[in-house]
C-alpha cells in the first residue's frame, strides 16, 4: 500500500491511498528463477563417464536442441541418454521416446576400449530399426595432443 503526499484542496488531515502494485518482489522472484534456470541448464546434458577417442580433423557442428545420445561403455553396456537398456531393446526404447523420429539424428558415443565388432553390431541394430541418421561423436583435440598421444616405439632393455 502506498501513500500520496500531494497537496489536496480538501481540509482533512488523512493521507489518501494510492492503489499501485508493488512490483519489486515480483522482479526479485523472476531474477531468482532466472538464476536457477541458468545454473540448471548445463546439468541437463548426458553425464556418463566414458573414455572417448580424440579427433583433430573434425570440425564442430551444431547439435539439435534435444539430441539423442546412444552410449556404448567399455563394459559394452548401452545407454540412451543416461538410461541403460538391453541390446535387444535398443530400437524399441528409441521408438518409445516422446521425441522419437527416424529422421532425427542419433549421436553415438563410444568408449575407446569398445571393440570395433561390438560397435558395428550396435550400428547394425540401429540400421535394422530404420535409424539412418547416425553420427559418431568424438572429443575435439589439438594436433599437438594427437602427436603426443601416439605410441612411442619400445626401447631395448638396458642390461
PDB file of C-alpha atoms in Angstrom, residues 48-50 69-88 90 108-111 113-115 118-119 122:
ATOM      1  CA  UNK A  48      28.091 -40.990 -18.383  1.00  0.00           C
ATOM      2  CA  UNK A  49      31.834 -41.299 -17.874  1.00  0.00           C
ATOM      3  CA  UNK A  50      33.452 -42.860 -20.947  1.00  0.00           C
ATOM      4  CA  UNK A  69      22.750 -39.874 -27.333  1.00  0.00           C
ATOM      5  CA  UNK A  70      23.381 -43.620 -27.515  1.00  0.00           C
ATOM      6  CA  UNK A  71      26.404 -44.521 -25.414  1.00  0.00           C
ATOM      7  CA  UNK A  72      28.423 -47.739 -25.501  1.00  0.00           C
ATOM      8  CA  UNK A  73      30.566 -48.043 -22.373  1.00  0.00           C
ATOM      9  CA  UNK A  74      33.761 -50.055 -22.074  1.00  0.00           C
ATOM     10  CA  UNK A  75      31.863 -52.915 -20.387  1.00  0.00           C
ATOM     11  CA  UNK A  76      29.597 -52.985 -23.519  1.00  0.00           C
ATOM     12  CA  UNK A  77      26.608 -51.585 -21.605  1.00  0.00           C
ATOM     13  CA  UNK A  78      24.352 -49.477 -23.840  1.00  0.00           C
ATOM     14  CA  UNK A  79      22.547 -46.354 -22.658  1.00  0.00           C
ATOM     15  CA  UNK A  80      20.098 -43.953 -24.260  1.00  0.00           C
ATOM     16  CA  UNK A  81      20.837 -40.643 -22.597  1.00  0.00           C
ATOM     17  CA  UNK A  82      21.621 -41.850 -19.081  1.00  0.00           C
ATOM     18  CA  UNK A  83      19.186 -44.784 -19.037  1.00  0.00           C
ATOM     19  CA  UNK A  84      20.754 -48.184 -19.612  1.00  0.00           C
ATOM     20  CA  UNK A  85      18.933 -50.547 -21.981  1.00  0.00           C
ATOM     21  CA  UNK A  86      19.469 -54.084 -23.165  1.00  0.00           C
ATOM     22  CA  UNK A  87      20.889 -54.516 -26.644  1.00  0.00           C
ATOM     23  CA  UNK A  88      17.719 -56.318 -27.773  1.00  0.00           C
ATOM     24  CA  UNK A  90      17.579 -50.626 -28.079  1.00  0.00           C
ATOM     25  CA  UNK A 108      26.807 -42.370 -30.860  1.00  0.00           C
ATOM     26  CA  UNK A 109      29.274 -42.010 -28.001  1.00  0.00           C
ATOM     27  CA  UNK A 110      31.648 -44.969 -27.853  1.00  0.00           C
ATOM     28  CA  UNK A 111      34.307 -45.711 -25.259  1.00  0.00           C
ATOM     29  CA  UNK A 113      38.018 -49.682 -25.248  1.00  0.00           C
ATOM     30  CA  UNK A 114      34.987 -50.980 -27.171  1.00  0.00           C
ATOM     31  CA  UNK A 115      35.992 -53.476 -29.872  1.00  0.00           C
ATOM     32  CA  UNK A 118      30.748 -54.620 -30.939  1.00  0.00           C
ATOM     33  CA  UNK A 119      30.400 -51.042 -32.148  1.00  0.00           C
ATOM     34  CA  UNK A 122      25.127 -51.701 -32.458  1.00  0.00           C
TER      35      UNK A 122
END
